[in-house]
Amino acid sequence: MSRDSDKFAIAEVVNGWIYRDTGQWDKLSTLFTEEATIEVTWFEGSAQAFIEASRTMAASTLSSKHLIGMPLIAFNDDKAVAETNATIVGMNESIALGSTTHCRLIDCLIKQGGEWKIVDRQVVYDSSAFDFPKGAVAIDPQIIDRFPMAYASLGYILHSGGYEIKRRFATRNSPEERTIRQKAEAWLQHR
């Protein structure tokens, strides 16, 4: 398989995130290796546990849609690191408040049995803003101030929906972003 074919296959995996948005849990699980991990604002752990947690979230007043760009990919034999622009459009219907968050997905992928799969997914948050589908909603400053501006609106709607954000996540040019990049590069180069 040529690198062009690999690039297309990886783009298909990254864009497979639509399975989360549409509740196709079995298809979502095919994107990951069995030992895959994922870290996003509201979840840190195994990809399989994330899928179960996403199923629970889908039954709540929280909803989301992910708009995924084309990944930039670095290869080392049967390993790859993909960085992909994404937009998370979230809604907490219980408080009539939404969020649009721009981020980048940093995926470590491996080719197993001729198929590319995600080994680890990290997210770097770039910017976020509130959406008011039914008009102005009061924002609690004590809650919003808990989160960096890059994901403040997302953090707010998640918190209001009962999801705890337990630590600071990577934002543009932050030490956390540098750590993610260093770990991904070390993983890619390790044989």
Short mmCIF file of N, CA and C in Angstrom, two decimals:
data_model
loop_
_atom_site.label_atom_id
_atom_site.label_comp_id
_atom_site.label_asym_id
_atom_site.label_seq_id
_atom_site.Cartn_x
_atom_site.Cartn_y
_atom_site.Cartn_z
N MET A 1 0.85 -1.18 0.00
CA MET A 1 0.00 0.00 0.00
C MET A 1 0.89 1.24 0.00
N SER A 2 0.66 2.16 -0.91
CA SER A 2 1.46 3.38 -0.99
C SER A 2 1.11 4.31 0.17
N ARG A 3 1.95 5.33 0.36
CA ARG A 3 1.67 6.32 1.41
C ARG A 3 0.37 7.07 1.12
N ASP A 4 0.05 7.31 -0.17
CA ASP A 4 -1.22 7.96 -0.48
C ASP A 4 -2.39 7.11 0.01
N SER A 5 -2.28 5.81 -0.18
CA SER A 5 -3.33 4.91 0.31
C SER A 5 -3.38 4.93 1.83
N ASP A 6 -2.21 4.96 2.47
CA ASP A 6 -2.16 5.04 3.94
C ASP A 6 -2.78 6.34 4.43
N LYS A 7 -2.47 7.45 3.75
CA LYS A 7 -3.03 8.74 4.15
C LYS A 7 -4.55 8.72 4.06
N PHE A 8 -5.06 8.16 2.99
CA PHE A 8 -6.51 8.07 2.83
C PHE A 8 -7.11 7.20 3.92
N ALA A 9 -6.48 6.06 4.19
CA ALA A 9 -7.00 5.14 5.21
C ALA A 9 -7.01 5.80 6.59
N ILE A 10 -5.95 6.55 6.91
CA ILE A 10 -5.90 7.24 8.20
C ILE A 10 -6.96 8.34 8.27
N ALA A 11 -7.15 9.07 7.19
CA ALA A 11 -8.20 10.10 7.16
C ALA A 11 -9.57 9.47 7.40
N GLU A 12 -9.79 8.29 6.85
CA GLU A 12 -11.05 7.58 7.08
C GLU A 12 -11.21 7.21 8.55
N VAL A 13 -10.13 6.77 9.19
CA VAL A 13 -10.18 6.43 10.62
C VAL A 13 -10.50 7.68 11.43
N VAL A 14 -9.78 8.76 11.18
CA VAL A 14 -10.00 10.00 11.94
C VAL A 14 -11.43 10.50 11.75
N ASN A 15 -11.92 10.47 10.52
CA ASN A 15 -13.28 10.92 10.25
C ASN A 15 -14.34 9.93 10.71
N GLY A 16 -13.92 8.75 11.11
CA GLY A 16 -14.83 7.77 11.69
C GLY A 16 -15.45 8.24 12.99
N TRP A 17 -14.97 9.37 13.51
CA TRP A 17 -15.54 9.94 14.74
C TRP A 17 -17.03 10.23 14.57
N ILE A 18 -17.50 10.28 13.33
CA ILE A 18 -18.93 10.45 13.08
C ILE A 18 -19.73 9.32 13.73
N TYR A 19 -19.11 8.16 13.89
CA TYR A 19 -19.80 7.05 14.54
C TYR A 19 -20.16 7.39 15.98
N ARG A 20 -19.35 8.21 16.64
CA ARG A 20 -19.69 8.66 17.99
C ARG A 20 -20.89 9.59 17.93
N ASP A 21 -20.86 10.53 17.01
CA ASP A 21 -21.94 11.51 16.90
C ASP A 21 -23.27 10.86 16.54
N THR A 22 -23.22 9.75 15.84
CA THR A 22 -24.45 9.10 15.37
C THR A 22 -24.80 7.84 16.16
N GLY A 23 -24.07 7.58 17.24
CA GLY A 23 -24.39 6.45 18.11
C GLY A 23 -24.14 5.08 17.50
N GLN A 24 -23.20 4.99 16.58
CA GLN A 24 -22.85 3.69 15.98
C GLN A 24 -21.65 3.12 16.75
N TRP A 25 -21.94 2.62 17.95
CA TRP A 25 -20.89 2.26 18.91
C TRP A 25 -20.02 1.11 18.42
N ASP A 26 -20.59 0.11 17.76
CA ASP A 26 -19.79 -1.00 17.25
C ASP A 26 -18.79 -0.52 16.19
N LYS A 27 -19.24 0.36 15.31
CA LYS A 27 -18.34 0.91 14.29
C LYS A 27 -17.28 1.79 14.93
N LEU A 28 -17.65 2.57 15.96
CA LEU A 28 -16.68 3.42 16.65
C LEU A 28 -15.56 2.57 17.24
N SER A 29 -15.90 1.43 17.79
CA SER A 29 -14.88 0.58 18.42
C SER A 29 -13.87 0.04 17.42
N THR A 30 -14.22 -0.03 16.14
CA THR A 30 -13.28 -0.55 15.13
C THR A 30 -12.16 0.43 14.82
N LEU A 31 -12.27 1.68 15.28
CA LEU A 31 -11.24 2.68 15.00
C LEU A 31 -10.02 2.53 15.88
N PHE A 32 -10.14 1.77 16.98
CA PHE A 32 -9.11 1.70 18.01
C PHE A 32 -8.51 0.31 18.15
N THR A 33 -7.24 0.27 18.60
CA THR A 33 -6.67 -1.00 19.03
C THR A 33 -7.32 -1.38 20.35
N GLU A 34 -7.17 -2.63 20.76
CA GLU A 34 -7.78 -3.08 22.01
C GLU A 34 -7.23 -2.34 23.22
N GLU A 35 -5.95 -1.94 23.17
CA GLU A 35 -5.32 -1.27 24.31
C GLU A 35 -5.33 0.25 24.18
N ALA A 36 -6.06 0.80 23.23
CA ALA A 36 -6.06 2.24 22.96
C ALA A 36 -6.54 3.05 24.15
N THR A 37 -5.97 4.27 24.25
CA THR A 37 -6.36 5.22 25.29
C THR A 37 -6.81 6.53 24.65
N ILE A 38 -7.58 7.29 25.43
CA ILE A 38 -8.08 8.57 24.95
C ILE A 38 -8.18 9.53 26.13
N GLU A 39 -7.83 10.79 25.86
CA GLU A 39 -7.95 11.84 26.87
C GLU A 39 -8.63 13.05 26.24
N VAL A 40 -9.83 13.36 26.75
CA VAL A 40 -10.57 14.55 26.36
C VAL A 40 -11.02 15.23 27.65
N THR A 41 -11.64 16.39 27.55
CA THR A 41 -11.96 17.14 28.76
C THR A 41 -12.74 16.34 29.79
N TRP A 42 -13.67 15.54 29.37
CA TRP A 42 -14.56 14.87 30.31
C TRP A 42 -14.22 13.40 30.55
N PHE A 43 -13.19 12.88 29.89
CA PHE A 43 -12.87 11.46 30.03
C PHE A 43 -11.39 11.21 29.82
N GLU A 44 -10.83 10.33 30.66
CA GLU A 44 -9.46 9.84 30.47
C GLU A 44 -9.46 8.35 30.78
N GLY A 45 -9.01 7.55 29.82
CA GLY A 45 -8.96 6.11 30.05
C GLY A 45 -8.92 5.34 28.75
N SER A 46 -9.40 4.10 28.81
CA SER A 46 -9.36 3.24 27.64
C SER A 46 -10.41 3.67 26.62
N ALA A 47 -10.12 3.40 25.36
CA ALA A 47 -11.07 3.75 24.30
C ALA A 47 -12.38 3.00 24.48
N GLN A 48 -12.30 1.75 24.90
CA GLN A 48 -13.54 0.98 25.09
C GLN A 48 -14.39 1.56 26.21
N ALA A 49 -13.76 1.99 27.31
CA ALA A 49 -14.51 2.65 28.39
C ALA A 49 -15.07 3.98 27.91
N PHE A 50 -14.33 4.68 27.06
CA PHE A 50 -14.81 5.94 26.49
C PHE A 50 -16.08 5.70 25.67
N ILE A 51 -16.10 4.64 24.90
CA ILE A 51 -17.28 4.33 24.08
C ILE A 51 -18.49 4.10 24.98
N GLU A 52 -18.32 3.37 26.06
CA GLU A 52 -19.43 3.15 27.00
C GLU A 52 -19.86 4.46 27.65
N ALA A 53 -18.90 5.30 28.03
CA ALA A 53 -19.22 6.60 28.63
C ALA A 53 -19.93 7.50 27.61
N SER A 54 -19.54 7.40 26.35
CA SER A 54 -20.19 8.18 25.29
C SER A 54 -21.63 7.72 25.09
N ARG A 55 -21.85 6.43 25.21
CA ARG A 55 -23.20 5.88 25.09
C ARG A 55 -24.09 6.46 26.20
N THR A 56 -23.54 6.54 27.41
CA THR A 56 -24.28 7.12 28.53
C THR A 56 -24.56 8.60 28.28
N MET A 57 -23.54 9.32 27.81
CA MET A 57 -23.71 10.74 27.53
C MET A 57 -24.78 10.97 26.46
N ALA A 58 -24.83 10.10 25.47
CA ALA A 58 -25.79 10.25 24.38
C ALA A 58 -27.24 10.17 24.87
N ALA A 59 -27.45 9.52 26.01
CA ALA A 59 -28.79 9.41 26.58
C ALA A 59 -29.13 10.58 27.50
N SER A 60 -28.20 11.53 27.65
CA SER A 60 -28.40 12.68 28.54
C SER A 60 -28.88 13.90 27.75
N THR A 61 -28.89 15.05 28.41
CA THR A 61 -29.28 16.30 27.74
C THR A 61 -28.12 16.92 26.97
N LEU A 62 -26.95 16.28 27.01
CA LEU A 62 -25.78 16.76 26.28
C LEU A 62 -25.71 16.11 24.90
N SER A 63 -25.39 16.90 23.91
CA SER A 63 -25.18 16.34 22.57
C SER A 63 -23.99 17.04 21.94
N SER A 64 -23.41 16.39 20.93
CA SER A 64 -22.27 17.01 20.25
C SER A 64 -22.19 16.54 18.81
N LYS A 65 -21.57 17.37 18.03
CA LYS A 65 -21.27 17.08 16.62
C LYS A 65 -19.83 17.50 16.41
N HIS A 66 -19.05 16.64 15.77
CA HIS A 66 -17.64 16.92 15.51
C HIS A 66 -17.42 17.11 14.02
N LEU A 67 -16.88 18.25 13.65
CA LEU A 67 -16.52 18.53 12.26
C LEU A 67 -15.02 18.31 12.16
N ILE A 68 -14.62 17.35 11.34
CA ILE A 68 -13.23 16.89 11.29
C ILE A 68 -12.58 17.31 9.98
N GLY A 69 -11.38 17.88 10.07
CA GLY A 69 -10.62 18.27 8.88
C GLY A 69 -9.77 17.12 8.35
N MET A 70 -8.90 17.46 7.41
CA MET A 70 -7.96 16.48 6.86
C MET A 70 -6.71 16.44 7.75
N PRO A 71 -6.25 15.26 8.10
CA PRO A 71 -5.08 15.17 8.97
C PRO A 71 -3.76 15.44 8.25
N LEU A 72 -2.82 16.01 8.99
CA LEU A 72 -1.42 16.06 8.57
C LEU A 72 -0.75 14.88 9.25
N ILE A 73 -0.01 14.08 8.48
CA ILE A 73 0.45 12.79 8.99
C ILE A 73 1.95 12.65 8.84
N ALA A 74 2.59 12.16 9.91
CA ALA A 74 4.01 11.77 9.88
C ALA A 74 4.06 10.26 10.04
N PHE A 75 4.87 9.60 9.23
CA PHE A 75 4.97 8.14 9.23
C PHE A 75 6.33 7.66 9.71
N ASN A 76 6.34 6.49 10.28
CA ASN A 76 7.54 5.71 10.53
C ASN A 76 7.15 4.25 10.38
N ASP A 77 7.33 3.72 9.18
CA ASP A 77 6.99 2.34 8.86
C ASP A 77 5.50 2.10 9.11
N ASP A 78 5.15 1.24 10.09
CA ASP A 78 3.75 0.91 10.34
C ASP A 78 3.15 1.74 11.47
N LYS A 79 3.78 2.89 11.76
CA LYS A 79 3.28 3.81 12.78
C LYS A 79 3.06 5.17 12.15
N ALA A 80 2.14 5.94 12.73
CA ALA A 80 1.88 7.28 12.23
C ALA A 80 1.36 8.16 13.37
N VAL A 81 1.64 9.45 13.23
CA VAL A 81 1.03 10.45 14.11
C VAL A 81 0.27 11.40 13.19
N ALA A 82 -1.00 11.59 13.50
CA ALA A 82 -1.86 12.47 12.71
C ALA A 82 -2.32 13.63 13.57
N GLU A 83 -2.24 14.84 13.02
CA GLU A 83 -2.78 16.03 13.68
C GLU A 83 -3.90 16.57 12.80
N THR A 84 -5.08 16.73 13.40
CA THR A 84 -6.26 17.06 12.63
C THR A 84 -7.04 18.19 13.29
N ASN A 85 -7.34 19.23 12.52
CA ASN A 85 -8.23 20.27 13.02
C ASN A 85 -9.64 19.70 13.18
N ALA A 86 -10.30 20.10 14.26
CA ALA A 86 -11.67 19.65 14.50
C ALA A 86 -12.44 20.78 15.19
N THR A 87 -13.74 20.76 15.00
CA THR A 87 -14.63 21.67 15.69
C THR A 87 -15.67 20.84 16.41
N ILE A 88 -15.83 21.10 17.71
CA ILE A 88 -16.82 20.41 18.52
C ILE A 88 -17.99 21.37 18.71
N VAL A 89 -19.15 20.99 18.22
CA VAL A 89 -20.37 21.77 18.43
C VAL A 89 -21.17 21.01 19.48
N GLY A 90 -21.24 21.59 20.68
CA GLY A 90 -21.92 20.92 21.78
C GLY A 90 -23.15 21.67 22.24
N MET A 91 -24.06 20.93 22.88
CA MET A 91 -25.30 21.54 23.38
C MET A 91 -25.68 20.87 24.69
N ASN A 92 -26.07 21.70 25.66
CA ASN A 92 -26.68 21.20 26.88
C ASN A 92 -28.12 21.69 26.85
N GLU A 93 -29.02 20.81 26.44
CA GLU A 93 -30.41 21.19 26.26
C GLU A 93 -31.08 21.60 27.56
N SER A 94 -30.61 21.07 28.69
CA SER A 94 -31.25 21.38 29.97
C SER A 94 -31.10 22.84 30.36
N ILE A 95 -30.09 23.53 29.82
CA ILE A 95 -29.91 24.96 30.12
C ILE A 95 -29.95 25.82 28.85
N ALA A 96 -30.34 25.22 27.73
CA ALA A 96 -30.44 25.93 26.45
C ALA A 96 -29.17 26.70 26.14
N LEU A 97 -28.04 26.00 26.26
CA LEU A 97 -26.74 26.64 26.04
C LEU A 97 -25.85 25.72 25.22
N GLY A 98 -25.20 26.29 24.23
CA GLY A 98 -24.31 25.52 23.38
C GLY A 98 -22.90 26.07 23.40
N SER A 99 -22.02 25.34 22.72
CA SER A 99 -20.61 25.70 22.67
C SER A 99 -20.04 25.29 21.33
N THR A 100 -19.18 26.14 20.78
CA THR A 100 -18.39 25.77 19.60
C THR A 100 -16.93 25.87 20.01
N THR A 101 -16.24 24.74 19.92
CA THR A 101 -14.85 24.66 20.37
C THR A 101 -13.98 24.17 19.23
N HIS A 102 -12.91 24.92 18.95
CA HIS A 102 -11.94 24.53 17.93
C HIS A 102 -10.77 23.84 18.63
N CYS A 103 -10.36 22.72 18.07
CA CYS A 103 -9.29 21.94 18.70
C CYS A 103 -8.51 21.20 17.62
N ARG A 104 -7.48 20.50 18.07
CA ARG A 104 -6.71 19.62 17.20
C ARG A 104 -6.62 18.25 17.85
N LEU A 105 -6.90 17.23 17.08
CA LEU A 105 -6.76 15.85 17.53
C LEU A 105 -5.34 15.40 17.22
N ILE A 106 -4.67 14.85 18.22
CA ILE A 106 -3.33 14.29 18.03
C ILE A 106 -3.47 12.78 18.23
N ASP A 107 -3.41 12.05 17.13
CA ASP A 107 -3.61 10.60 17.16
C ASP A 107 -2.32 9.86 16.86
N CYS A 108 -2.00 8.89 17.70
CA CYS A 108 -0.95 7.91 17.40
C CYS A 108 -1.66 6.70 16.83
N LEU A 109 -1.22 6.26 15.66
CA LEU A 109 -1.88 5.14 14.97
C LEU A 109 -0.86 4.07 14.62
N ILE A 110 -1.36 2.86 14.51
CA ILE A 110 -0.51 1.73 14.11
C ILE A 110 -1.28 0.90 13.09
N LYS A 111 -0.53 0.30 12.17
CA LYS A 111 -1.14 -0.55 11.16
C LYS A 111 -1.11 -1.99 11.66
N GLN A 112 -2.29 -2.56 11.84
CA GLN A 112 -2.42 -3.94 12.32
C GLN A 112 -3.26 -4.73 11.32
N GLY A 113 -2.73 -5.84 10.85
CA GLY A 113 -3.48 -6.66 9.91
C GLY A 113 -3.92 -5.89 8.68
N GLY A 114 -3.09 -4.94 8.24
CA GLY A 114 -3.39 -4.16 7.05
C GLY A 114 -4.33 -2.99 7.28
N GLU A 115 -4.75 -2.76 8.54
CA GLU A 115 -5.66 -1.65 8.84
C GLU A 115 -5.04 -0.70 9.85
N TRP A 116 -5.25 0.60 9.65
CA TRP A 116 -4.78 1.61 10.58
C TRP A 116 -5.77 1.75 11.72
N LYS A 117 -5.23 1.81 12.95
CA LYS A 117 -6.06 1.96 14.15
C LYS A 117 -5.41 2.96 15.09
N ILE A 118 -6.24 3.63 15.87
CA ILE A 118 -5.76 4.60 16.85
C ILE A 118 -5.28 3.86 18.09
N VAL A 119 -4.06 4.20 18.52
CA VAL A 119 -3.47 3.68 19.76
C VAL A 119 -3.72 4.66 20.90
N ASP A 120 -3.66 5.96 20.57
CA ASP A 120 -3.84 7.00 21.59
C ASP A 120 -4.39 8.25 20.92
N ARG A 121 -5.37 8.88 21.57
CA ARG A 121 -5.90 10.16 21.09
C ARG A 121 -5.80 11.18 22.22
N GLN A 122 -5.16 12.31 21.89
CA GLN A 122 -5.06 13.46 22.78
C GLN A 122 -5.68 14.64 22.04
N VAL A 123 -6.08 15.65 22.78
CA VAL A 123 -6.70 16.83 22.17
C VAL A 123 -6.01 18.09 22.68
N VAL A 124 -5.74 19.01 21.76
CA VAL A 124 -5.24 20.34 22.09
C VAL A 124 -6.37 21.31 21.76
N TYR A 125 -6.80 22.07 22.76
CA TYR A 125 -7.92 23.00 22.60
C TYR A 125 -7.39 24.38 22.20
N ASP A 126 -7.99 24.96 21.15
CA ASP A 126 -7.53 26.24 20.61
C ASP A 126 -8.41 27.42 21.00
N SER A 127 -9.71 27.29 20.88
CA SER A 127 -10.61 28.39 21.22
C SER A 127 -12.03 27.86 21.38
N SER A 128 -12.83 28.59 22.14
CA SER A 128 -14.22 28.18 22.28
C SER A 128 -15.10 29.38 22.57
N ALA A 129 -16.37 29.25 22.20
CA ALA A 129 -17.34 30.33 22.40
C ALA A 129 -18.71 29.72 22.66
N PHE A 130 -19.54 30.46 23.37
CA PHE A 130 -20.90 30.01 23.65
C PHE A 130 -21.81 30.23 22.46
N ASP A 131 -22.82 29.37 22.37
CA ASP A 131 -23.92 29.53 21.42
C ASP A 131 -25.20 29.65 22.25
N PHE A 132 -26.08 30.55 21.87
CA PHE A 132 -27.31 30.80 22.62
C PHE A 132 -28.51 30.54 21.71
N PRO A 133 -28.95 29.29 21.56
CA PRO A 133 -30.00 28.98 20.60
C PRO A 133 -31.37 29.57 20.94
N LYS A 134 -31.61 29.89 22.21
CA LYS A 134 -32.91 30.44 22.60
C LYS A 134 -32.77 31.81 23.25
N GLY A 135 -31.67 32.49 22.99
CA GLY A 135 -31.44 33.80 23.58
C GLY A 135 -30.46 33.74 24.74
N ALA A 136 -30.18 34.90 25.31
CA ALA A 136 -29.16 35.02 26.36
C ALA A 136 -29.47 34.13 27.56
N VAL A 137 -28.41 33.54 28.09
CA VAL A 137 -28.47 32.71 29.29
C VAL A 137 -27.40 33.24 30.24
N ALA A 138 -27.74 33.36 31.51
CA ALA A 138 -26.76 33.83 32.50
C ALA A 138 -25.66 32.79 32.67
N ILE A 139 -24.42 33.26 32.64
CA ILE A 139 -23.25 32.39 32.82
C ILE A 139 -22.69 32.63 34.22
N ASP A 140 -22.52 31.55 34.98
CA ASP A 140 -22.00 31.65 36.34
C ASP A 140 -20.49 31.89 36.27
N PRO A 141 -20.02 33.07 36.71
CA PRO A 141 -18.58 33.36 36.60
C PRO A 141 -17.71 32.43 37.44
N GLN A 142 -18.23 31.91 38.53
CA GLN A 142 -17.43 31.00 39.36
C GLN A 142 -17.18 29.67 38.65
N ILE A 143 -18.09 29.27 37.80
CA ILE A 143 -17.89 28.03 37.03
C ILE A 143 -17.00 28.29 35.82
N ILE A 144 -17.32 29.31 35.05
CA ILE A 144 -16.56 29.57 33.81
C ILE A 144 -15.09 29.85 34.10
N ASP A 145 -14.81 30.49 35.24
CA ASP A 145 -13.43 30.82 35.58
C ASP A 145 -12.57 29.60 35.94
N ARG A 146 -13.18 28.44 36.06
CA ARG A 146 -12.42 27.21 36.36
C ARG A 146 -11.64 26.71 35.16
N PHE A 147 -12.01 27.16 33.97
CA PHE A 147 -11.47 26.58 32.74
C PHE A 147 -10.68 27.61 31.94
N PRO A 148 -9.62 27.15 31.24
CA PRO A 148 -8.91 28.06 30.33
C PRO A 148 -9.86 28.53 29.22
N MET A 149 -9.62 29.72 28.73
CA MET A 149 -10.48 30.29 27.68
C MET A 149 -10.61 29.37 26.48
N ALA A 150 -9.57 28.62 26.18
CA ALA A 150 -9.56 27.76 24.98
C ALA A 150 -10.66 26.70 25.00
N TYR A 151 -11.11 26.29 26.18
CA TYR A 151 -12.23 25.35 26.25
C TYR A 151 -13.24 25.73 27.34
N ALA A 152 -13.30 27.01 27.69
CA ALA A 152 -14.18 27.46 28.77
C ALA A 152 -15.65 27.16 28.49
N SER A 153 -16.14 27.45 27.30
CA SER A 153 -17.56 27.21 27.03
C SER A 153 -17.88 25.72 27.02
N LEU A 154 -16.99 24.91 26.47
CA LEU A 154 -17.19 23.46 26.48
C LEU A 154 -17.18 22.94 27.91
N GLY A 155 -16.20 23.38 28.70
CA GLY A 155 -16.14 22.97 30.10
C GLY A 155 -17.40 23.35 30.86
N TYR A 156 -17.93 24.52 30.56
CA TYR A 156 -19.13 25.00 31.24
C TYR A 156 -20.33 24.12 30.95
N ILE A 157 -20.57 23.82 29.67
CA ILE A 157 -21.75 22.99 29.36
C ILE A 157 -21.58 21.57 29.87
N LEU A 158 -20.35 21.05 29.85
CA LEU A 158 -20.11 19.71 30.40
C LEU A 158 -20.35 19.71 31.91
N HIS A 159 -19.78 20.69 32.61
CA HIS A 159 -19.98 20.80 34.06
C HIS A 159 -21.47 20.91 34.39
N SER A 160 -22.18 21.73 33.64
CA SER A 160 -23.62 21.92 33.88
C SER A 160 -24.41 20.65 33.60
N GLY A 161 -23.84 19.75 32.82
CA GLY A 161 -24.47 18.47 32.52
C GLY A 161 -24.02 17.35 33.45
N GLY A 162 -23.21 17.68 34.46
CA GLY A 162 -22.80 16.69 35.45
C GLY A 162 -21.46 16.02 35.17
N TYR A 163 -20.70 16.53 34.20
CA TYR A 163 -19.40 15.95 33.87
C TYR A 163 -18.28 16.79 34.47
N GLU A 164 -17.46 16.15 35.29
CA GLU A 164 -16.37 16.84 35.96
C GLU A 164 -15.13 16.89 35.07
N ILE A 165 -14.51 18.05 35.00
CA ILE A 165 -13.23 18.19 34.31
C ILE A 165 -12.17 18.24 35.39
N LYS A 166 -11.37 17.18 35.46
CA LYS A 166 -10.53 16.94 36.63
C LYS A 166 -9.17 17.61 36.62
N ARG A 167 -8.75 18.13 35.46
CA ARG A 167 -7.43 18.74 35.40
C ARG A 167 -7.38 19.73 34.24
N ARG A 168 -6.26 20.38 34.10
CA ARG A 168 -6.06 21.31 32.98
C ARG A 168 -5.61 20.49 31.76
N PHE A 169 -6.26 20.75 30.63
CA PHE A 169 -5.91 20.06 29.39
C PHE A 169 -5.11 20.98 28.48
N ALA A 170 -4.51 20.38 27.47
CA ALA A 170 -3.63 21.12 26.56
C ALA A 170 -4.39 22.21 25.81
N THR A 171 -3.76 23.38 25.76
CA THR A 171 -4.25 24.49 24.96
C THR A 171 -3.11 24.93 24.04
N ARG A 172 -3.42 25.77 23.08
CA ARG A 172 -2.44 26.20 22.09
C ARG A 172 -1.16 26.73 22.76
N ASN A 173 -0.02 26.17 22.36
CA ASN A 173 1.31 26.59 22.83
C ASN A 173 1.55 26.40 24.32
N SER A 174 0.76 25.58 24.97
CA SER A 174 0.91 25.36 26.41
C SER A 174 1.97 24.29 26.69
N PRO A 175 2.45 24.22 27.93
CA PRO A 175 3.36 23.12 28.29
C PRO A 175 2.72 21.75 28.05
N GLU A 176 1.41 21.65 28.26
CA GLU A 176 0.71 20.38 28.03
C GLU A 176 0.75 19.99 26.55
N GLU A 177 0.62 20.98 25.65
CA GLU A 177 0.72 20.68 24.22
C GLU A 177 2.13 20.21 23.88
N ARG A 178 3.14 20.87 24.42
CA ARG A 178 4.52 20.44 24.16
C ARG A 178 4.74 19.01 24.62
N THR A 179 4.20 18.66 25.78
CA THR A 179 4.34 17.30 26.30
C THR A 179 3.67 16.29 25.37
N ILE A 180 2.47 16.60 24.90
CA ILE A 180 1.76 15.71 23.97
C ILE A 180 2.60 15.50 22.71
N ARG A 181 3.13 16.57 22.16
CA ARG A 181 3.94 16.48 20.94
C ARG A 181 5.22 15.67 21.17
N GLN A 182 5.88 15.91 22.28
CA GLN A 182 7.11 15.17 22.59
C GLN A 182 6.83 13.68 22.75
N LYS A 183 5.77 13.34 23.45
CA LYS A 183 5.42 11.93 23.65
C LYS A 183 5.04 11.26 22.33
N ALA A 184 4.28 11.97 21.50
CA ALA A 184 3.88 11.41 20.20
C ALA A 184 5.09 11.18 19.32
N GLU A 185 6.01 12.13 19.29
CA GLU A 185 7.23 11.98 18.48
C GLU A 185 8.10 10.84 19.00
N ALA A 186 8.25 10.74 20.31
CA ALA A 186 9.04 9.64 20.90
C ALA A 186 8.40 8.30 20.58
N TRP A 187 7.09 8.23 20.66
CA TRP A 187 6.38 6.99 20.33
C TRP A 187 6.59 6.64 18.86
N LEU A 188 6.48 7.65 17.98
CA LEU A 188 6.63 7.41 16.54
C LEU A 188 8.03 6.89 16.21
N GLN A 189 9.05 7.43 16.84
CA GLN A 189 10.43 7.06 16.52
C GLN A 189 10.89 5.78 17.20
N HIS A 190 10.20 5.35 18.26
CA HIS A 190 10.61 4.14 18.98
C HIS A 190 10.33 2.90 18.15
N ARG A 191 11.33 2.05 18.03
CA ARG A 191 11.16 0.79 17.28
C ARG A 191 11.14 -0.32 18.25
#
